[in-house]
Coordinates of N, CA, C and O in Angstrom, one line a residue:
X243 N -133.2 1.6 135.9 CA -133.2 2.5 136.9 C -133.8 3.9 136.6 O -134.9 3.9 136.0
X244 N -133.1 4.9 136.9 CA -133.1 6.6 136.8 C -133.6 6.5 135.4 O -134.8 6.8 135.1
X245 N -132.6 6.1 134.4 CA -133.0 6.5 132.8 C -134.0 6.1 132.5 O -134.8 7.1 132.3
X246 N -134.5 4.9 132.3 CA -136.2 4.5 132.2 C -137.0 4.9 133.1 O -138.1 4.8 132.7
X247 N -136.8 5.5 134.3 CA -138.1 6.5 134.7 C -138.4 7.8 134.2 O -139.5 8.3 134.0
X248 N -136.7 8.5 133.8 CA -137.0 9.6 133.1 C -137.5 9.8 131.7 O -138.0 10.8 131.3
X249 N -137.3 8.6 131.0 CA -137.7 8.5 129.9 C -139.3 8.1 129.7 O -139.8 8.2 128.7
X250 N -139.9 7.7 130.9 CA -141.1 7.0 130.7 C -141.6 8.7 131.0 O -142.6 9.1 130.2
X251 N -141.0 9.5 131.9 CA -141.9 10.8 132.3 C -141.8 11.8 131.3 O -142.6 12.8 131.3
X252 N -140.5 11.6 130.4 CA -140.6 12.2 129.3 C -141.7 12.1 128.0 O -142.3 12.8 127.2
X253 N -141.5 10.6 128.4 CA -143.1 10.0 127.3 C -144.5 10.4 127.5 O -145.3 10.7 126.7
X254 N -144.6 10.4 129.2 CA -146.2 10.6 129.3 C -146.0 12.1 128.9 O -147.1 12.5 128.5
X255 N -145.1 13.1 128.8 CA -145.2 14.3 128.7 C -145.5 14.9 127.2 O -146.3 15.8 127.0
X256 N -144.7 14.2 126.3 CA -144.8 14.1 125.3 C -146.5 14.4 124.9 O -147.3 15.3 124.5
X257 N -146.5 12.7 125.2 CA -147.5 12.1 125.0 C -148.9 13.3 125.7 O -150.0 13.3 125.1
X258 N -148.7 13.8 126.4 CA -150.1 14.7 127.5 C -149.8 16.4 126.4 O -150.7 17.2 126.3
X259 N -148.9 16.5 125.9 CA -148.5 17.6 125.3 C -149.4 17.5 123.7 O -150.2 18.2 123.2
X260 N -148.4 15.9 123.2 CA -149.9 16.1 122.1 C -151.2 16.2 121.8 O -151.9 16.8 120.9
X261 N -151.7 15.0 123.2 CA -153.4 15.2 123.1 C -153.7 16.4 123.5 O -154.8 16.7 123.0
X262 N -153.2 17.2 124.2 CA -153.9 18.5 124.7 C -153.7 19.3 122.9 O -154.8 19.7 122.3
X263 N -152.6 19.5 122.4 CA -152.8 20.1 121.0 C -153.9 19.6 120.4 O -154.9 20.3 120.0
X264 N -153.8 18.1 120.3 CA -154.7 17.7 119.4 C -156.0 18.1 119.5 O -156.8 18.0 118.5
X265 N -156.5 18.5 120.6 CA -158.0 18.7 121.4 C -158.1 20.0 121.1 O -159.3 20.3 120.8
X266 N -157.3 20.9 121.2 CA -157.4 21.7 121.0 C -157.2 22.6 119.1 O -157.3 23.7 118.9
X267 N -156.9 21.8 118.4 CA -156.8 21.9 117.0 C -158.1 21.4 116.8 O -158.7 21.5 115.7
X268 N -158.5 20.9 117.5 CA -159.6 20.0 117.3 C -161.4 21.0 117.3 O -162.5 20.9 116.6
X269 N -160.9 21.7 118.1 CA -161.9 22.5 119.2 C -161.9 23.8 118.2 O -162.9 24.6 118.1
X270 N -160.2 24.2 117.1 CA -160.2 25.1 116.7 C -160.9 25.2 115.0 O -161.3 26.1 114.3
X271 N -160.7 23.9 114.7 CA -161.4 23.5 113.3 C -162.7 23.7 113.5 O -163.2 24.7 113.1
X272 N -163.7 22.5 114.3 CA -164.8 22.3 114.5 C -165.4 22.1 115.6 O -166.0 21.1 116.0
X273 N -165.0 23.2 116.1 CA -165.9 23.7 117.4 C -165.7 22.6 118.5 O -165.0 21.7 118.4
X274 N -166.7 22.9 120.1 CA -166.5 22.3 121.2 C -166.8 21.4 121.3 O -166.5 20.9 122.4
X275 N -168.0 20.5 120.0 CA -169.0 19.9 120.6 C -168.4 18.5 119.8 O -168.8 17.4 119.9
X276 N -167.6 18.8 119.2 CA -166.8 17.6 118.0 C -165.5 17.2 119.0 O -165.3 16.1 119.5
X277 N -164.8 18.2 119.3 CA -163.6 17.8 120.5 C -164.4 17.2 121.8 O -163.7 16.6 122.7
X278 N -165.8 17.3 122.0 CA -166.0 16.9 123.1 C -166.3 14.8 122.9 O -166.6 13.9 123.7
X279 N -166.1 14.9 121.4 CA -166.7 13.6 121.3 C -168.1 12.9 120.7 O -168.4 11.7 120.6
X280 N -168.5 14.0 120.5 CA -170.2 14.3 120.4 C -170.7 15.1 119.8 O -169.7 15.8 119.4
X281 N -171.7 15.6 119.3 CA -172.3 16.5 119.7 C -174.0 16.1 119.7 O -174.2 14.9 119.6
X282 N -175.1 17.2 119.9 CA -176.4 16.5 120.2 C -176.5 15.7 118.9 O -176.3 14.6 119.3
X283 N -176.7 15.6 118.2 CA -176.6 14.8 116.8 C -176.0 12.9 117.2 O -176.4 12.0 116.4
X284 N -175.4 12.8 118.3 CA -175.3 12.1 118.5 C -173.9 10.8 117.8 O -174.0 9.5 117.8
X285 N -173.0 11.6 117.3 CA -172.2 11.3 116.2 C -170.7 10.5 117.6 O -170.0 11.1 118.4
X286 N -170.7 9.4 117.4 CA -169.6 8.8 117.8 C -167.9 9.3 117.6 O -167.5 10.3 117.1
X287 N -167.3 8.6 118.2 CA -165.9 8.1 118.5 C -165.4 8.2 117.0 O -164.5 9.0 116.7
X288 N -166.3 7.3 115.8 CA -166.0 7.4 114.7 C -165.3 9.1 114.1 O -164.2 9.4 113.8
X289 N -166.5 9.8 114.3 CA -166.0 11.2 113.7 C -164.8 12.0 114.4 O -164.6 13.2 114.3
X290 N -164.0 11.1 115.3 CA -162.9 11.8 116.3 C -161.5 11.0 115.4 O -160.5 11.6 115.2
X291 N -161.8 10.0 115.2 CA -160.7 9.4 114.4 C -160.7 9.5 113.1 O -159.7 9.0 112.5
X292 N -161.6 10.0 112.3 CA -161.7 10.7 111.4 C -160.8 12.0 111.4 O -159.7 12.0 110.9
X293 N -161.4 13.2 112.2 CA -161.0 14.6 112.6 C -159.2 13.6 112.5 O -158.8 13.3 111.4
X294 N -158.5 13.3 113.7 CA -157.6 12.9 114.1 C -156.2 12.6 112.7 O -155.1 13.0 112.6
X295 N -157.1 11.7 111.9 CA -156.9 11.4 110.2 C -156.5 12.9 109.6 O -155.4 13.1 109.0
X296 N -157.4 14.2 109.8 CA -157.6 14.9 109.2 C -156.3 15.6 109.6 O -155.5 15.9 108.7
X297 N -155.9 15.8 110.9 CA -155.2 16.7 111.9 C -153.8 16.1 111.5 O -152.8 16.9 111.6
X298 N -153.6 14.8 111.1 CA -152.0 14.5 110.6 C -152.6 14.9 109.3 O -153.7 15.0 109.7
X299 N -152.6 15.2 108.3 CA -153.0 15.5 107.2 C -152.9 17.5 107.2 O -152.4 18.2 106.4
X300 N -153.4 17.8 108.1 CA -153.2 19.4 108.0 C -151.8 19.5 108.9 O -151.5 20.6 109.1
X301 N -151.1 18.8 109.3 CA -149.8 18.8 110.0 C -149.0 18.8 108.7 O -148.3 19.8 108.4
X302 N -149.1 18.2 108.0 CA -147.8 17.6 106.8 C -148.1 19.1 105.7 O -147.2 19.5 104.9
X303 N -149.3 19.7 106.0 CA -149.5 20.6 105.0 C -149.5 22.3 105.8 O -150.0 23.3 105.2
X304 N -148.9 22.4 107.5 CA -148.5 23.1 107.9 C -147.1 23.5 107.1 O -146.9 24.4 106.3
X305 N -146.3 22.4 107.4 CA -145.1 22.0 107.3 C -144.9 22.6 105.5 O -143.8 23.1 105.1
X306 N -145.8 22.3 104.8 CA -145.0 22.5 103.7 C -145.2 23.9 103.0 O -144.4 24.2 102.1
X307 N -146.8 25.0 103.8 CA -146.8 26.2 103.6 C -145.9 27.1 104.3 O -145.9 28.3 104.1
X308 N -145.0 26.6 105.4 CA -143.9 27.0 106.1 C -142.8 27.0 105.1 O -142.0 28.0 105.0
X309 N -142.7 25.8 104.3 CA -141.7 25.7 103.4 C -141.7 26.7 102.3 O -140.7 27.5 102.0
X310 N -142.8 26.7 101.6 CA -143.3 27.8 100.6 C -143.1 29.1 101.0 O -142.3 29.7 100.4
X311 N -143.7 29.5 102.2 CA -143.1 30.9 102.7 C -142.1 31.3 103.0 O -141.7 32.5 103.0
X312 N -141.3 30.3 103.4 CA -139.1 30.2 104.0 C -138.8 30.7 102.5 O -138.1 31.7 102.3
X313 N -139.4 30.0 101.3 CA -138.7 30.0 99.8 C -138.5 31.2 99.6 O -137.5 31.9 99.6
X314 N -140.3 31.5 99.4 CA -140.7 32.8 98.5 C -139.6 33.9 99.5 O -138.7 34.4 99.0
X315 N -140.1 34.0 101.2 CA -140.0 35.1 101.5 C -137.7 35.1 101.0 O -137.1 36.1 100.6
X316 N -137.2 34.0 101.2 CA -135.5 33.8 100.7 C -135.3 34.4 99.4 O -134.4 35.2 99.2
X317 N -136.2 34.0 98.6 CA -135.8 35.3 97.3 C -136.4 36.1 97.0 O -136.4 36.5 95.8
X318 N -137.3 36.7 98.0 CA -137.8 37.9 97.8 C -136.4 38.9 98.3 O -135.8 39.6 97.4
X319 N -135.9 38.8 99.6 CA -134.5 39.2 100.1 C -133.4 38.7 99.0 O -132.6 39.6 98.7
X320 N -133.1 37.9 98.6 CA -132.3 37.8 97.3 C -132.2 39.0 96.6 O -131.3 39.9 96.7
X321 N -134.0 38.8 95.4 CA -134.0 39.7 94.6 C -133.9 40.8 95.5 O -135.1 40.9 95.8
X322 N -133.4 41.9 96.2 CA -132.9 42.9 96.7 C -131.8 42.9 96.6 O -131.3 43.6 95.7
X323 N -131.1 42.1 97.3 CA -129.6 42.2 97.4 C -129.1 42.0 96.2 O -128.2 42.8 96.1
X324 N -129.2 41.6 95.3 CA -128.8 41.1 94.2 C -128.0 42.4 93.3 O -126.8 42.4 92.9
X325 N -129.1 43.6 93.1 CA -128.9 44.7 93.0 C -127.7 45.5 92.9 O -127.1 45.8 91.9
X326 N -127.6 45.8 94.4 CA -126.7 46.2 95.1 C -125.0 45.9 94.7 O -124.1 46.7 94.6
X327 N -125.2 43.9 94.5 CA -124.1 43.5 94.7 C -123.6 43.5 92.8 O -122.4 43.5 92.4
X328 N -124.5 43.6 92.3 CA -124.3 44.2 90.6 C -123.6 45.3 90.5 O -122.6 45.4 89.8
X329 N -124.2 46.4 91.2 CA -123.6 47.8 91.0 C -122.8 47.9 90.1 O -122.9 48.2 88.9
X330 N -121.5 47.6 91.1 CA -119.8 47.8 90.0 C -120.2 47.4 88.6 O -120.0 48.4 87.9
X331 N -120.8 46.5 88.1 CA -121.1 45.8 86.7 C -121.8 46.5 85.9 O -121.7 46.5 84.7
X332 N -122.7 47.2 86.8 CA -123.8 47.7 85.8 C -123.7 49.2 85.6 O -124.2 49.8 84.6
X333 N -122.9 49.7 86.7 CA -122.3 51.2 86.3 C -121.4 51.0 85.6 O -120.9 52.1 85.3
X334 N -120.7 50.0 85.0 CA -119.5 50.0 83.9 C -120.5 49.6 82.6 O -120.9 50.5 81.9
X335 N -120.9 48.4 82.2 CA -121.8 48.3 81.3 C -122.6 49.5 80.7 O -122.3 49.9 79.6
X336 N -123.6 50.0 81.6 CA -124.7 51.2 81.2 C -124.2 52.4 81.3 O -125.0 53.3 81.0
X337 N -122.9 52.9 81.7 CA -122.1 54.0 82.1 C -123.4 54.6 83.3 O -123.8 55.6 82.9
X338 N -123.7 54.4 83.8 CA -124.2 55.2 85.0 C -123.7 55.8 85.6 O -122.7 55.2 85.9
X339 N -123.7 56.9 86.2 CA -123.0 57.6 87.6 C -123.5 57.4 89.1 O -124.7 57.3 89.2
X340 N -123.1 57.4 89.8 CA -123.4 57.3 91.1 C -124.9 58.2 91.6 O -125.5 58.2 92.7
X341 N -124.9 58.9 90.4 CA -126.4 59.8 91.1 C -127.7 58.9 90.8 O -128.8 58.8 91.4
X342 N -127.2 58.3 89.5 CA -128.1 57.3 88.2 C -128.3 56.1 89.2 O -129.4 55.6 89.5
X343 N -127.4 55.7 89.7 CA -127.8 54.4 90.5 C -128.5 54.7 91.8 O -129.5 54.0 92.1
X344 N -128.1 55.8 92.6 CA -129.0 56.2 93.7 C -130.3 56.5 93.5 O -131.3 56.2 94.3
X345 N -130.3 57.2 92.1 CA -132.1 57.4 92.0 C -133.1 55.8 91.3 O -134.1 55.8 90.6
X346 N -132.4 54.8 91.6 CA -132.8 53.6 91.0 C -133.3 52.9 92.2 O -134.5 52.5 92.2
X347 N -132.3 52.8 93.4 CA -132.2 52.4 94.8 C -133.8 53.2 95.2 O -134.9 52.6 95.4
X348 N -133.8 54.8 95.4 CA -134.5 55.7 95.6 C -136.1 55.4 95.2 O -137.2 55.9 95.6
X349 N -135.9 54.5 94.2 CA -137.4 54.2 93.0 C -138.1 53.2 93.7 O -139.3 53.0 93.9
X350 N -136.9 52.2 94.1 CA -137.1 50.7 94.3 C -138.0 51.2 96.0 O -139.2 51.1 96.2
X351 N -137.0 51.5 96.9 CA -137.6 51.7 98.0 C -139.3 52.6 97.7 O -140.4 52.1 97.9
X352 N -139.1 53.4 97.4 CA -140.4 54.7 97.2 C -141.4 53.7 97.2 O -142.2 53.7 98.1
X353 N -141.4 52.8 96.3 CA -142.6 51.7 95.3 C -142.3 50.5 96.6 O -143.2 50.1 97.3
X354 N -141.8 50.3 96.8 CA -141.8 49.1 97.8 C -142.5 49.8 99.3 O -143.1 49.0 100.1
X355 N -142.4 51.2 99.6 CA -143.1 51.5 101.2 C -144.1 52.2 100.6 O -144.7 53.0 101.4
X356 N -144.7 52.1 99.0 CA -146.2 52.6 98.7 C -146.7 51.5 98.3 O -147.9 51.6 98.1
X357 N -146.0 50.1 98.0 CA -146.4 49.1 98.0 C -147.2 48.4 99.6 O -148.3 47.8 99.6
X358 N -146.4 48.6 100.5 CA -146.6 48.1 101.8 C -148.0 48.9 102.4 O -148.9 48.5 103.2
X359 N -147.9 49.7 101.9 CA -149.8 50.5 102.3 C -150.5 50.6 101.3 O -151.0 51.7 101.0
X360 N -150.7 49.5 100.4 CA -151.4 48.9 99.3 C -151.7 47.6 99.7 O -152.8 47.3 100.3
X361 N -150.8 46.9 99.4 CA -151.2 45.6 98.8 C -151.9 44.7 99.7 O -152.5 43.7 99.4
X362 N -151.6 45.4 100.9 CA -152.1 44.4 102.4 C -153.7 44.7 102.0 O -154.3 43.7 101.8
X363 N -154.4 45.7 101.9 CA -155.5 45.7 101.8 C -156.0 45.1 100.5 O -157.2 44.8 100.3
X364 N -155.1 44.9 99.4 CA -155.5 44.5 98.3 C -155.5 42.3 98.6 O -156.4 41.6 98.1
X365 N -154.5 42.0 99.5 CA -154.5 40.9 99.5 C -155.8 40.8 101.1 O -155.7 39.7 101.7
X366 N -156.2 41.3 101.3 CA -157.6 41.1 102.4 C -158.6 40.8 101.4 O -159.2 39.7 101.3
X367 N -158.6 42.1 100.3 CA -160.1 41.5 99.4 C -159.9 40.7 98.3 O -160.8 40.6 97.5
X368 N -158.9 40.0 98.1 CA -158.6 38.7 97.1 C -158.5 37.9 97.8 O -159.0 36.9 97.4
X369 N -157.9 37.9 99.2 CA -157.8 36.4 99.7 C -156.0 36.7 99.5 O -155.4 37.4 98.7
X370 N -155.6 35.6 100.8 CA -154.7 35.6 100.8 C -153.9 34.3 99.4 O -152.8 34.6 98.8
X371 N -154.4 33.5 99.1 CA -153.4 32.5 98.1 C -154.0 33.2 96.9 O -153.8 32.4 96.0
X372 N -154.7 34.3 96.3 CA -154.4 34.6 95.2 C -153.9 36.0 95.1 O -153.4 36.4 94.0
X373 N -153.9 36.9 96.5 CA -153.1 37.8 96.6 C -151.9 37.9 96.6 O -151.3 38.9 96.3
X374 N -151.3 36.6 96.8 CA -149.6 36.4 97.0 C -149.3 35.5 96.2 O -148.2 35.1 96.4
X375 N -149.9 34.9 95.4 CA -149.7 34.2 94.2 C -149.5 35.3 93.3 O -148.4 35.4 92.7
X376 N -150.4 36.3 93.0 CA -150.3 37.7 92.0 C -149.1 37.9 92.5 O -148.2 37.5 91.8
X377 N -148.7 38.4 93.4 CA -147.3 38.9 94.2 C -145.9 38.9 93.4 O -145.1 39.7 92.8
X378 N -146.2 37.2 93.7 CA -145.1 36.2 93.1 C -144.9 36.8 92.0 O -144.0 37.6 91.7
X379 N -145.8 36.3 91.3 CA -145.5 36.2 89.7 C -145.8 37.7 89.0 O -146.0 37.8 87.8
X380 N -146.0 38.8 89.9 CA -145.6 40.0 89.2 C -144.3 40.4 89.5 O -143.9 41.2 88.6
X381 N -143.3 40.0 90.6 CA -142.3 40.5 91.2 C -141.0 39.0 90.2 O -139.8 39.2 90.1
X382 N -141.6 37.7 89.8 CA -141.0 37.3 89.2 C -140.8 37.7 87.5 O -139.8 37.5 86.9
X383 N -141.7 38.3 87.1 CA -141.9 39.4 86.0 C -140.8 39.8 86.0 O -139.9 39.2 85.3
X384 N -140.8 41.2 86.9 CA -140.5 42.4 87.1 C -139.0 41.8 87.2 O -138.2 42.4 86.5
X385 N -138.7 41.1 87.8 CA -137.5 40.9 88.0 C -136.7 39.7 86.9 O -135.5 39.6 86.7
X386 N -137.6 39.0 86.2 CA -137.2 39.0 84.8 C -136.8 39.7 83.5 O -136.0 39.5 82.6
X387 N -137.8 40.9 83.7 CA -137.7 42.1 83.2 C -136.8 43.0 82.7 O -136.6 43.7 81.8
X388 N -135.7 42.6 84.4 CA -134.3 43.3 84.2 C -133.6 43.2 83.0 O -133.1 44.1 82.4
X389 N -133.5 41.7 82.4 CA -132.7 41.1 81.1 C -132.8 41.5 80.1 O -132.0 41.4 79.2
X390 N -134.3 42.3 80.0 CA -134.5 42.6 78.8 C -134.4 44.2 78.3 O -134.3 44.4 77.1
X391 N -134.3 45.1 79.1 CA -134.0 46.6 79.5 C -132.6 47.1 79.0 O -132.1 46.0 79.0
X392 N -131.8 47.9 78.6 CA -130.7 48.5 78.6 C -130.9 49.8 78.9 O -129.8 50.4 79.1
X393 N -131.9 50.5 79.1 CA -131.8 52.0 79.7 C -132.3 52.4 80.6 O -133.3 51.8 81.0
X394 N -131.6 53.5 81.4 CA -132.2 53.7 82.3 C -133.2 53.8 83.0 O -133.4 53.2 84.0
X395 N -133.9 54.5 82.5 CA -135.8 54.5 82.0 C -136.5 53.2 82.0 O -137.6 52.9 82.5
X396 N -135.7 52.6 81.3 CA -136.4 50.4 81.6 C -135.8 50.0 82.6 O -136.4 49.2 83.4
X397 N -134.3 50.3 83.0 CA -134.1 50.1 84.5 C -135.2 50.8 85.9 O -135.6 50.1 86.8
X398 N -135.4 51.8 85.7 CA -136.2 52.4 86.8 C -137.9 52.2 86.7 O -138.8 52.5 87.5
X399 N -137.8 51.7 85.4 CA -139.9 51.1 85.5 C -139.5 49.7 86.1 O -140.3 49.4 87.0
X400 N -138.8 48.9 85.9 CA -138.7 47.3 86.3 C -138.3 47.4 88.0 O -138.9 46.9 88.9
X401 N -137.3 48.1 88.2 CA -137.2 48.7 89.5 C -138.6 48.9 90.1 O -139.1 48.2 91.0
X402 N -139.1 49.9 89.4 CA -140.4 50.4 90.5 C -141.0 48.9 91.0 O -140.9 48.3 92.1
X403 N -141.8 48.3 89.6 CA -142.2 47.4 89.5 C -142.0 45.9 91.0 O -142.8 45.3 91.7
X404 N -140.7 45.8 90.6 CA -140.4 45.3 91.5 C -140.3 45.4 92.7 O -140.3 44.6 93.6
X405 N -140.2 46.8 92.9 CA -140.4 47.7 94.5 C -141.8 47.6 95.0 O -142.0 48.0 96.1
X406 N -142.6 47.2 94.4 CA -143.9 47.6 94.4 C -144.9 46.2 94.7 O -145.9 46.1 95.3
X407 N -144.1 45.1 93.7 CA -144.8 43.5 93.5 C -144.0 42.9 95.3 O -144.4 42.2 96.1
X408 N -142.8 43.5 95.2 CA -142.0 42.6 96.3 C -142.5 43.2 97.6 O -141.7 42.7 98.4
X409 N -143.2 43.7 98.0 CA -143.9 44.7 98.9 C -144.8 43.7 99.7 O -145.0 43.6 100.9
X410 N -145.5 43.0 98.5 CA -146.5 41.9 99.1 C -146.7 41.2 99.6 O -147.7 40.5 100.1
X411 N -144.9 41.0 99.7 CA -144.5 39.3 100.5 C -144.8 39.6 101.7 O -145.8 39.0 102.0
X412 N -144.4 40.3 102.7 CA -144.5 40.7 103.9 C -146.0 40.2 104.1 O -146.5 39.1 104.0
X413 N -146.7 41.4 104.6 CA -148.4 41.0 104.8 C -148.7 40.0 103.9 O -149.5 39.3 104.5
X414 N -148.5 39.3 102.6 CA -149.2 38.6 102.7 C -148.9 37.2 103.2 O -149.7 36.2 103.5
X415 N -147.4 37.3 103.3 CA -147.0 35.9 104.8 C -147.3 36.0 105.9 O -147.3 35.0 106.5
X416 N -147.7 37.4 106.8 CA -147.7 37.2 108.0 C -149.2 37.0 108.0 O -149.6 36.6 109.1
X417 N -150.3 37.1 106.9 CA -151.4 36.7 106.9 C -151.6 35.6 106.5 O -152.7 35.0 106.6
X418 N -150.6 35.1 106.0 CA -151.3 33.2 105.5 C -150.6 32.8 106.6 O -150.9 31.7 107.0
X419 N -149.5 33.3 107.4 CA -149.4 32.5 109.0 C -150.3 32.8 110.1 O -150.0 32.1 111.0
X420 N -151.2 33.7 110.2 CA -152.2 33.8 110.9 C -153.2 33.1 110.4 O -154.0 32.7 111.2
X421 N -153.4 32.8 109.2 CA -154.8 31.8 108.8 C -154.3 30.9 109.0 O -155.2 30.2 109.5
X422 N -152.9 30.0 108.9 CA -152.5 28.6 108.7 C -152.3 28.0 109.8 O -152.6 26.8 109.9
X423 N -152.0 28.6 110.8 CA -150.9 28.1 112.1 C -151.8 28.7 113.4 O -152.2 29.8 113.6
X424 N -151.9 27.5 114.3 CA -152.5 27.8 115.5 C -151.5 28.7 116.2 O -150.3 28.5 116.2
X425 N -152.2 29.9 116.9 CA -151.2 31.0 117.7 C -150.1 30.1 118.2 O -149.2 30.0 117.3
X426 N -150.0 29.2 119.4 CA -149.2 28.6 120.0 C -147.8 28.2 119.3 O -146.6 28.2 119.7
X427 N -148.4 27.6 117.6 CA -147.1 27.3 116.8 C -146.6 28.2 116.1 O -145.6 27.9 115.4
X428 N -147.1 29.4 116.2 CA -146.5 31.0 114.9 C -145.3 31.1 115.4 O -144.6 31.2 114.5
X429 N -144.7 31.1 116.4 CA -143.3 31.2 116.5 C -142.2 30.7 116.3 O -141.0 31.1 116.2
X430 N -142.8 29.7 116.1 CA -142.0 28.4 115.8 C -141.6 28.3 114.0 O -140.9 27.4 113.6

């Protein structure tokens, strides 16, 4: 009855929802004249189920630079918090005072919002996968760095450092999700 009609109109919906994506991923890769099936070249059906091959293949590898960016951008916010939640530990260890840790906080931010009117233009003229690759692995550094420091002075260069590498994650995720991801799915 009712349930198998609704399910059949759920299907064609589905089903009318993907090929329109697909035509349109299609149209967005390589142009109108390949989504039309054709072009004057005279190239078949063949090069559509090819493209089509292609389109699950850039699907599985949407999905896993979404993954990559959920990671990186999770402990980029880590390594922040992290900080903070040390305090009590590290003002008893290093004797710091309350002024000593504020001008650390104070270093970290400075370098991280002169980071943010940097790096975006620095990751334009590198490209985005070796702009935020550098990123990474300067802010994984930097934040390795911490272990090896005892003074304040090596606390507040690894701070900067870090204020400064961690800066890059921002622009350079919202630019490999504008290169990666058709408008329609960025929200998602």
């Amino acid at each position: 009855g009712s349930d198998g009609a609704s399910r059949e109109a759920a299907t064609i919906s589905s089903t009318d929802l993907s090929e329109s994506f697909d035509c349109e991923f299609e149209k967005r890769l390589h142009g109108d004249r390949i989504a039309r099936g054709s072009d004057r070249g005279g190239n078949s059906g063949t090069d559509i189920a090819a493209l089509r091959g292609r389109f699950t293949e850039t699907r599985e590898l949407y999905r896993e630079v979404c993954a990559l960016l959920f990671f990186a951008t999770t402990i980029n916010y880590l390594d922040r918090q992290v900080f903070g939640i040390l305090k009590p530990i590290l003002e008893n260890q290093f004797g710091w005072s309350e002024k000593q840790y504020s001008y650390l906080v104070i270093l970290f931010q400075a370098a991280y919002a002169f980071g943010l009117l940097t790096v975006g233009g620095i990751v334009d003229k590198v490209g985005t996968k070796i702009g935020y690759g550098l990123c990474v692995i300067l802010w994984s550094i930097a934040a390795a760095a911490h272990a090896f420091v005892s003074s304040f002075g090596g606390f507040a260069t690894v701070r900067g450092l870090l204020g400064f590498a961690e800066s890059g994650n921002f622009p350079s995720a919202v630019k490999a999700v504008s290169e990666w991801f058709p408008k329609g799915e960025r929200a998602l």
